[in-house]
Amino acid sequence: MTVHALVAAIDTPSIAVHLVQPESWPGVRDSLPASARAFAEAHGFEPKPGRYLALPDAEGAIAAVLFGMDTADSRRADPFLAGKLPGLLPEGTYHFATLPPGTAETATLAFLLGAYRFERYRDKKDGGCRIVLPEGVDGDELARIAEAVTLGRDLVNTPTNDLGPDGIEEAIRALGTRFGAEVRTIVGDELLKQNLPMIHAVGRASAVPPRLVDLTWGAADAPKITLVGKGVAFDTGGLDIKPSSAMLLMKKDMGGAAAAIALAQMIMDARLPVRLRLLVPAVENAISGAAFRPGDILQSRKGITVEIGNTDAEGRLILADALALADEEAPELIVDFATLTGAARVALGPDLPPLFTRDEGLAGDLQRLGLAVNDPLWRLPLWGAYDSMLESKVAQVNNVSSGGFAGAITAALFLQRFVEKATAYAHLDIYAWNPSTKPGRPEGGEVQGARALYAYLRERYGSLG
């Protein structure tokens, strides 16, 4: 089911859903017919978070639904709790009859995101539930966001045999065709001629040639916004090969590219008045006689020489060349998305991506808006004292730090070297995966950081309308 198919017209007959908190439950309970109140009491319904009860009418059909929400002051409240409903409700059309104050937009988006299913390789389920938009909610905007997140999730969930570097390129080209953007691609040995040597080195061992996909859209004189997404279609670890347990989820190592593609779609669909550039280095870190090796010294686009301390730290290499290319235009903002380090997961877990930037205003805005749209980011420091951990005795920098400390920070410090001219730069170290199903976030591929960035860009630049 497409996102637009989940939204019903305002005059569609629908079943009332009451999202009730402990403080609103007495009023809702008193408004119910006597038989419904008795039914709820007989079934012991309490307005606890996630508690669900369908109330029958005289014929046994569903007359209304009760769904418990967190208290207004709960520190553990999940803004997307209503995203559980698509997995609970029988087929039909529903509307929110009762909502906690100020939650109409968030609850509706959670519903749309919670209805996501990845069914490319399975029989598609018939039916499903639809929602009538609450009054005052911008359905086009919510559908725009949910549709882009659906695209990103689909990309992450698709295995590499159907989404290699060439498949990532095809997805970007399809996006370019849809919105009238220009898409250029540099493939294989042409990367060397175009001075993108580290992208070439990482991807040259694969049967599918490495490439850089470059999309541009918008007026040439508009503020330049550049997105860079790590597009490692699969990561074996290279010659520093991963154990099998660590390789199982490596189809998601292009999750940074998926997030950047999703954000690019939101920007173009909303017609934000910016000059958008999307750069995705798309490679497979494979093993063959052509693979780059530990101890190799690579030239980078920026001229910095890089000693390879570990071939499993390949993402920062391809990002470095792409960032250096992006920086040459001196855009107002560069943002990269990357499934970069396990250290970020150890520090903050799978749900909270670290944000790295030297721009105080940008950091504050992204954290504020990330919380507002339930796409949280948490700032970690670009701690300059740790830069010495990347020293090399034979090159200007090593691609990994000495010792096992501060891996997410040192990776961000490595990338920082390749951005000098941009007005602002932010690096997001995302996980791009939900280890288990949560409201509005089904298990599997996830788009992290894109909604927070979209909210920031909309707030800063507005829309062409």
Coordinates of C-alpha atoms in Angstrom, one line a residue:
M1 CA 0.0 0.0 0.0
T2 CA 1.4 3.4 -1.0
V3 CA 1.5 6.3 1.5
H4 CA -1.2 8.2 -0.4
A5 CA -3.5 5.1 -0.2
L6 CA -3.3 5.3 3.6
V7 CA -5.0 8.7 3.7
A8 CA -8.8 8.8 3.3
A9 CA -10.9 11.7 2.1
I10 CA -12.3 13.9 4.8
D11 CA -15.9 12.8 4.1
T12 CA -15.2 9.0 4.2
P13 CA -17.2 7.2 6.9
S14 CA -14.7 6.3 9.6
I15 CA -14.4 4.8 13.0
A16 CA -13.4 7.0 16.0
V17 CA -10.1 6.4 17.7
H18 CA -9.7 8.0 21.1
L19 CA -6.1 8.6 22.1
V20 CA -6.6 8.9 25.8
Q21 CA -4.2 9.9 28.6
P22 CA -5.0 9.4 32.3
E23 CA -6.0 13.0 32.5
S24 CA -8.4 12.9 29.5
W25 CA -9.8 9.4 30.2
P26 CA -12.6 10.5 32.6
G27 CA -14.0 12.9 30.0
V28 CA -13.8 10.4 27.1
R29 CA -15.3 7.6 29.3
D30 CA -18.3 9.8 30.2
S31 CA -18.9 10.7 26.5
L32 CA -19.3 7.1 25.5
P33 CA -22.6 5.3 25.3
A34 CA -23.5 3.4 28.5
S35 CA -23.0 0.1 26.7
A36 CA -19.5 1.1 25.6
R37 CA -18.6 2.3 29.1
A38 CA -19.8 -1.0 30.5
F39 CA -17.7 -2.9 27.9
A40 CA -14.6 -0.9 28.7
E41 CA -15.1 -1.5 32.4
A42 CA -15.7 -5.2 31.9
H43 CA -12.5 -5.5 30.0
G44 CA -10.5 -3.6 32.6
F45 CA -9.4 -0.9 30.2
E46 CA -7.0 1.6 31.7
P47 CA -5.4 4.5 29.8
K48 CA -1.9 3.1 30.0
P49 CA 0.6 3.7 27.2
G50 CA -0.2 1.3 24.3
R51 CA -3.3 -0.2 25.9
Y52 CA -5.8 -1.0 23.1
L53 CA -9.5 -1.8 23.2
A54 CA -12.1 -2.0 20.3
L55 CA -15.6 -1.1 21.4
P56 CA -18.4 -3.0 19.7
D57 CA -21.7 -1.6 18.5
A58 CA -25.1 -3.4 18.8
E59 CA -24.4 -5.5 15.7
G60 CA -20.9 -6.5 16.9
A61 CA -19.0 -4.3 14.5
I62 CA -16.3 -1.8 15.8
A63 CA -18.0 1.4 17.0
A64 CA -14.9 3.1 18.4
V65 CA -11.4 2.4 19.6
L66 CA -9.6 3.3 22.8
F67 CA -5.9 3.6 22.8
G68 CA -3.8 4.6 25.9
M69 CA -1.2 7.4 25.7
D70 CA 1.5 8.6 28.0
T71 CA 0.8 11.3 30.5
A72 CA 1.7 14.8 29.3
D73 CA 4.7 15.1 31.7
S74 CA 6.1 11.6 31.2
R75 CA 9.8 11.5 30.6
R76 CA 9.5 8.2 28.8
A77 CA 6.7 9.3 26.5
D78 CA 7.0 8.0 22.9
P79 CA 5.7 10.7 20.6
F80 CA 5.2 8.0 17.9
L81 CA 3.1 5.7 20.2
A82 CA 0.1 6.1 17.8
G83 CA 2.3 4.3 15.2
K84 CA 1.3 1.0 16.9
L85 CA -2.2 1.3 15.6
P86 CA -1.7 0.1 12.0
G87 CA -0.5 -3.2 13.5
L88 CA -3.5 -3.4 15.9
L89 CA -6.5 -2.1 13.9
P90 CA -8.6 -4.3 11.7
E91 CA -9.0 -3.3 8.1
G92 CA -11.1 -0.1 7.8
T93 CA -11.0 3.7 7.9
Y94 CA -10.4 5.6 11.1
H95 CA -10.2 9.1 12.4
F96 CA -8.7 10.5 15.6
A97 CA -11.7 11.6 17.7
T98 CA -9.6 12.4 20.8
L99 CA -6.0 13.6 20.7
P100 CA -3.6 14.9 23.4
P101 CA -3.1 18.7 22.8
G102 CA -0.7 19.5 20.0
T103 CA -0.2 16.0 18.8
A104 CA -2.4 15.8 15.7
E105 CA 0.5 16.0 13.2
T106 CA 2.8 13.7 15.1
A107 CA 0.2 11.1 15.7
T108 CA -0.8 11.1 12.0
L109 CA 2.8 10.8 10.8
A110 CA 3.4 8.0 13.3
F111 CA 0.3 6.2 11.8
L112 CA 1.6 6.6 8.3
L113 CA 5.2 5.5 9.2
G114 CA 3.8 2.6 11.3
A115 CA 1.9 1.2 8.3
Y116 CA 5.1 0.6 6.4
R117 CA 5.8 -3.0 5.2
F118 CA 8.6 -4.3 3.1
E119 CA 7.0 -6.8 0.8
R120 CA 9.2 -6.9 -2.3
Y121 CA 10.0 -10.6 -1.8
R122 CA 6.7 -11.8 -0.1
D123 CA 3.1 -12.0 -1.1
K124 CA 1.6 -8.6 -0.4
K125 CA -1.1 -8.6 2.3
D126 CA -4.5 -7.4 1.2
G127 CA -6.4 -4.7 3.1
G128 CA -5.0 -2.5 5.8
C129 CA -6.3 0.5 7.6
R130 CA -6.6 4.1 6.5
I131 CA -6.7 7.4 8.4
V132 CA -8.8 10.5 7.8
L133 CA -6.6 13.5 8.4
P134 CA -7.4 15.6 11.5
E135 CA -8.5 19.1 10.9
G136 CA -5.6 21.5 10.3
V137 CA -3.1 18.9 9.4
D138 CA -1.2 19.4 6.2
G139 CA -1.7 16.0 4.5
D140 CA 0.5 16.8 1.5
E141 CA 3.4 17.6 3.8
L142 CA 3.0 14.5 5.9
A143 CA 2.6 12.3 2.8
R144 CA 5.8 14.0 1.4
I145 CA 7.8 13.0 4.5
A146 CA 6.3 9.5 4.8
E147 CA 6.8 8.8 1.1
A148 CA 10.5 9.8 1.3
V149 CA 11.1 7.7 4.4
T150 CA 9.4 4.8 2.7
L151 CA 11.8 5.1 -0.2
G152 CA 14.8 5.2 2.2
R153 CA 13.6 2.2 4.1
D154 CA 13.0 0.2 1.0
L155 CA 16.6 1.0 -0.2
V156 CA 18.1 -0.1 3.1
N157 CA 16.0 -3.3 3.2
T158 CA 16.8 -4.4 -0.3
P159 CA 19.7 -6.9 -0.4
T160 CA 22.8 -6.2 -2.3
N161 CA 22.1 -8.7 -5.1
D162 CA 19.3 -6.3 -6.1
L163 CA 20.9 -3.1 -4.9
G164 CA 24.5 -2.9 -5.7
P165 CA 26.4 0.4 -6.5
D166 CA 24.6 0.4 -9.9
G167 CA 21.2 0.0 -8.1
I168 CA 22.0 3.0 -5.9
E169 CA 22.7 5.0 -9.1
E170 CA 19.4 3.8 -10.6
A171 CA 17.5 5.0 -7.6
I172 CA 19.1 8.5 -7.8
R173 CA 18.5 8.7 -11.5
A174 CA 14.8 7.8 -11.0
L175 CA 14.6 10.6 -8.4
G176 CA 16.3 13.0 -10.8
T177 CA 13.8 12.1 -13.6
R178 CA 10.9 12.6 -11.3
F179 CA 11.9 16.1 -10.2
G180 CA 13.8 17.3 -13.3
A181 CA 17.2 17.2 -11.6
E182 CA 20.5 16.7 -13.5
V183 CA 22.3 13.5 -12.6
R184 CA 25.9 12.8 -13.6
T185 CA 27.9 9.6 -12.8
I186 CA 31.6 8.9 -12.8
V187 CA 32.2 5.2 -13.0
G188 CA 35.2 2.9 -12.7
D189 CA 38.6 4.0 -13.9
E190 CA 37.1 7.4 -14.8
L191 CA 37.2 8.1 -11.1
L192 CA 41.0 8.2 -11.3
K193 CA 40.9 10.6 -14.2
Q194 CA 38.5 12.8 -12.3
N195 CA 40.7 12.8 -9.2
L196 CA 38.5 10.6 -6.9
P197 CA 41.2 8.0 -6.1
M198 CA 39.9 6.8 -2.7
I199 CA 36.4 6.0 -4.0
H200 CA 38.1 4.0 -6.8
A201 CA 40.4 2.2 -4.4
V202 CA 37.7 1.1 -2.0
G203 CA 35.4 -0.2 -4.8
R204 CA 37.8 -1.6 -7.4
A205 CA 37.7 -5.2 -6.0
S206 CA 34.0 -5.6 -6.8
A207 CA 32.6 -7.0 -10.0
V208 CA 30.3 -3.9 -10.0
P209 CA 32.5 -0.9 -10.6
P210 CA 32.6 1.9 -8.1
R211 CA 31.0 5.2 -8.9
L212 CA 30.1 8.7 -7.7
V213 CA 26.6 9.8 -8.4
D214 CA 26.1 13.6 -8.6
L215 CA 22.6 15.1 -8.6
T216 CA 21.9 18.8 -8.8
W217 CA 18.6 20.6 -8.6
G218 CA 17.3 24.1 -8.1
A219 CA 18.2 27.6 -9.2
A220 CA 21.9 28.2 -9.7
D221 CA 21.8 31.4 -7.7
A222 CA 20.0 29.9 -4.7
P223 CA 21.7 29.0 -1.4
K224 CA 23.9 25.9 -2.0
I225 CA 23.0 22.9 0.2
T226 CA 25.1 19.7 -0.4
L227 CA 24.2 16.3 0.9
V228 CA 26.7 13.5 1.0
G229 CA 25.7 9.9 1.6
K230 CA 27.9 6.9 2.3
G231 CA 26.8 4.4 -0.3
V232 CA 28.7 1.1 0.6
A233 CA 26.2 -1.4 -1.0
F234 CA 27.9 -4.2 1.0
D235 CA 30.9 -4.2 3.4
T236 CA 32.8 -7.4 3.8
G237 CA 35.4 -5.4 5.7
G238 CA 37.8 -6.0 2.8
L239 CA 41.0 -7.9 3.5
D240 CA 40.4 -7.0 7.2
I241 CA 37.4 -9.2 6.8
K242 CA 34.5 -9.1 9.2
P243 CA 33.3 -12.2 11.0
S244 CA 30.0 -13.6 9.7
S245 CA 28.0 -12.2 12.5
A246 CA 29.1 -8.7 11.8
M247 CA 28.5 -9.1 8.0
L248 CA 24.8 -10.2 8.3
L249 CA 23.5 -6.6 8.3
M250 CA 26.0 -5.1 5.9
K251 CA 23.4 -4.6 3.2
K252 CA 22.5 -1.6 5.4
D253 CA 26.0 0.0 5.0
M254 CA 24.4 2.3 2.3
G255 CA 22.0 3.6 4.9
G256 CA 23.7 7.0 4.8
A257 CA 23.0 7.2 1.1
A258 CA 19.4 6.1 1.7
A259 CA 19.0 8.9 4.3
A260 CA 20.5 11.5 2.0
I261 CA 18.4 10.3 -1.0
A262 CA 15.2 10.5 1.2
L263 CA 16.1 14.1 2.3
A264 CA 16.8 15.1 -1.3
Q265 CA 13.3 13.8 -2.2
M266 CA 11.7 15.9 0.6
I267 CA 13.6 19.0 -0.5
M268 CA 12.7 18.7 -4.2
D269 CA 9.1 17.6 -3.5
A270 CA 8.6 20.7 -1.2
R271 CA 10.3 22.9 -3.7
L272 CA 12.6 24.5 -1.2
P273 CA 14.4 27.5 -2.6
V274 CA 17.9 26.0 -2.5
R275 CA 20.5 24.8 -4.9
L276 CA 20.6 21.2 -3.9
R277 CA 23.5 18.9 -4.6
L278 CA 23.5 15.2 -3.7
L279 CA 26.7 13.3 -3.8
V280 CA 26.7 9.6 -3.3
P281 CA 29.9 7.6 -3.6
A282 CA 28.5 4.1 -4.3
V283 CA 30.9 1.1 -3.9
E284 CA 31.0 -2.5 -2.7
N285 CA 33.9 -3.2 -0.3
A286 CA 34.7 -6.6 -1.7
I287 CA 37.7 -9.0 -1.7
S288 CA 39.7 -9.9 -4.7
G289 CA 43.2 -9.6 -6.0
A290 CA 42.4 -6.0 -6.8
A291 CA 41.4 -5.1 -3.2
F292 CA 43.2 -2.3 -1.4
R293 CA 45.4 -3.5 1.5
P294 CA 46.3 -2.7 5.1
G295 CA 49.5 -0.6 4.9
D296 CA 48.6 0.9 1.5
I297 CA 49.0 4.7 1.2
L298 CA 46.2 6.3 -0.8
Q299 CA 46.2 9.7 -2.4
S300 CA 43.0 11.7 -1.8
R301 CA 41.2 14.3 -3.9
K302 CA 42.3 17.0 -1.5
G303 CA 46.0 15.9 -1.7
I304 CA 46.1 14.5 1.8
T305 CA 47.9 11.1 1.9
V306 CA 46.1 8.4 3.9
E307 CA 47.7 5.3 5.4
I308 CA 45.3 2.3 5.5
G309 CA 45.4 1.0 9.1
N310 CA 42.2 -1.1 8.5
T311 CA 40.3 -1.8 5.3
D312 CA 37.1 -2.1 7.3
A313 CA 37.2 1.7 7.8
E314 CA 36.4 2.3 4.2
G315 CA 33.4 4.5 4.5
R316 CA 35.4 7.5 5.7
L317 CA 37.7 7.1 2.6
I318 CA 34.9 7.4 0.0
L319 CA 33.3 10.2 2.0
A320 CA 36.5 12.1 2.2
D321 CA 36.8 12.3 -1.6
A322 CA 33.1 13.3 -1.9
L323 CA 33.4 15.9 0.8
A324 CA 36.4 17.4 -0.8
L325 CA 34.5 17.7 -4.1
A326 CA 31.5 19.2 -2.3
D327 CA 33.7 21.7 -0.4
E328 CA 35.2 23.1 -3.6
E329 CA 31.9 25.0 -4.3
A330 CA 32.0 26.5 -0.8
P331 CA 28.3 25.8 -0.2
E332 CA 26.3 27.3 2.7
L333 CA 25.9 23.8 4.3
I334 CA 27.4 20.4 3.8
V335 CA 25.8 17.5 5.6
D336 CA 27.0 13.9 5.4
F337 CA 25.0 10.8 6.5
A338 CA 27.0 7.6 7.2
T339 CA 26.7 4.3 8.9
L340 CA 30.3 4.9 10.0
T341 CA 31.3 3.5 13.4
G342 CA 30.3 0.9 15.9
A343 CA 31.6 3.2 18.5
A344 CA 28.6 5.5 17.9
R345 CA 26.3 2.6 18.7
V346 CA 28.2 1.8 21.9
A347 CA 28.0 5.4 23.0
L348 CA 24.4 6.2 22.1
G349 CA 22.6 3.0 21.0
P350 CA 20.7 2.4 17.7
D351 CA 18.1 5.1 18.1
L352 CA 20.1 8.2 18.8
P353 CA 22.7 9.2 16.1
P354 CA 25.6 11.4 17.1
L355 CA 25.9 14.8 15.4
F356 CA 29.2 16.4 14.9
T357 CA 29.6 20.1 13.9
R358 CA 31.7 23.1 14.9
D359 CA 28.7 25.4 14.2
E360 CA 27.0 26.2 17.5
G361 CA 23.9 27.6 15.9
L362 CA 23.5 24.7 13.6
A363 CA 24.0 22.2 16.4
G364 CA 21.4 23.9 18.6
D365 CA 18.8 24.1 15.8
L366 CA 19.3 20.5 14.7
Q367 CA 18.9 19.2 18.2
R368 CA 15.9 21.3 18.9
L369 CA 14.1 20.4 15.7
G370 CA 15.1 16.8 15.9
L371 CA 13.3 16.5 19.2
A372 CA 10.3 18.4 17.8
V373 CA 9.8 16.0 14.9
N374 CA 10.9 12.9 16.9
D375 CA 14.1 12.4 14.8
P376 CA 16.6 13.0 17.6
L377 CA 20.2 13.8 17.2
W378 CA 22.8 14.1 20.0
R379 CA 25.9 16.3 19.7
L380 CA 29.3 14.8 20.4
P381 CA 32.4 16.9 20.4
L382 CA 35.0 17.3 17.6
W383 CA 37.6 17.0 20.4
G384 CA 40.8 18.3 18.8
A385 CA 43.1 16.6 21.4
Y386 CA 42.1 13.2 19.9
D387 CA 43.4 14.2 16.5
S388 CA 46.8 12.9 17.4
M389 CA 45.3 9.4 17.5
L390 CA 45.2 9.5 13.7
E391 CA 48.9 10.2 13.2
S392 CA 50.8 8.1 10.7
K393 CA 54.6 7.7 10.5
V394 CA 54.5 7.3 6.7
A395 CA 51.6 9.4 5.5
Q396 CA 49.8 12.6 6.6
V397 CA 47.0 10.7 8.3
N398 CA 45.9 7.2 9.2
N399 CA 42.3 6.1 8.4
V400 CA 41.9 4.6 11.9
S401 CA 43.0 5.7 15.3
S402 CA 45.6 4.1 17.5
G403 CA 44.0 2.3 20.4
G404 CA 40.3 1.6 20.9
F405 CA 39.0 4.8 22.3
A406 CA 36.7 7.5 20.9
G407 CA 36.2 5.8 17.6
A408 CA 33.2 7.9 16.5
I409 CA 35.0 11.2 17.4
T410 CA 38.2 10.2 15.6
A411 CA 36.2 9.2 12.5
A412 CA 34.5 12.6 12.5
L413 CA 37.9 14.3 13.0
F414 CA 39.2 12.4 10.0
L415 CA 36.4 13.7 7.8
Q416 CA 36.7 17.2 9.1
R417 CA 40.1 17.5 7.4
F418 CA 38.4 17.4 4.0
V419 CA 36.0 20.4 4.6
E420 CA 37.4 23.9 4.7
K421 CA 35.4 26.3 2.5
A422 CA 31.8 25.4 3.4
T423 CA 30.1 27.9 5.7
A424 CA 28.8 25.1 7.9
Y425 CA 29.4 21.3 8.0
A426 CA 27.7 18.5 9.9
H427 CA 28.4 14.8 10.1
L428 CA 25.7 12.3 11.2
D429 CA 26.9 8.8 12.2
I430 CA 23.6 6.9 11.8
Y431 CA 22.7 3.3 12.4
A432 CA 19.9 3.1 9.7
W433 CA 18.3 0.1 11.3
N434 CA 15.6 -0.7 13.8
P435 CA 16.7 -3.8 15.7
S436 CA 13.1 -4.4 16.8
T437 CA 9.7 -3.0 16.0
K438 CA 8.7 0.2 17.9
P439 CA 5.7 2.4 17.3
G440 CA 6.1 4.0 13.9
R441 CA 9.4 2.3 13.3
P442 CA 9.1 -1.3 12.0
E443 CA 12.0 -3.6 12.4
G444 CA 14.4 -3.2 9.5
G445 CA 15.8 -0.3 7.5
E446 CA 15.4 3.2 8.9
V447 CA 15.9 6.7 7.7
Q448 CA 17.6 8.7 10.5
G449 CA 18.4 12.4 10.6
A450 CA 16.7 13.3 7.4
R451 CA 13.5 14.6 9.0
A452 CA 15.4 16.7 11.4
L453 CA 17.5 18.2 8.6
Y454 CA 14.3 18.8 6.5
A455 CA 12.7 20.6 9.4
Y456 CA 15.8 22.8 9.7
L457 CA 15.9 23.6 6.0
R458 CA 12.2 24.4 5.9
E459 CA 12.6 26.7 8.9
R460 CA 15.6 28.4 7.4
Y461 CA 14.6 28.7 3.8
G462 CA 10.9 28.3 3.6
S463 CA 9.3 27.0 0.4
L464 CA 8.7 28.1 -3.2
G465 CA 5.1 27.0 -2.7

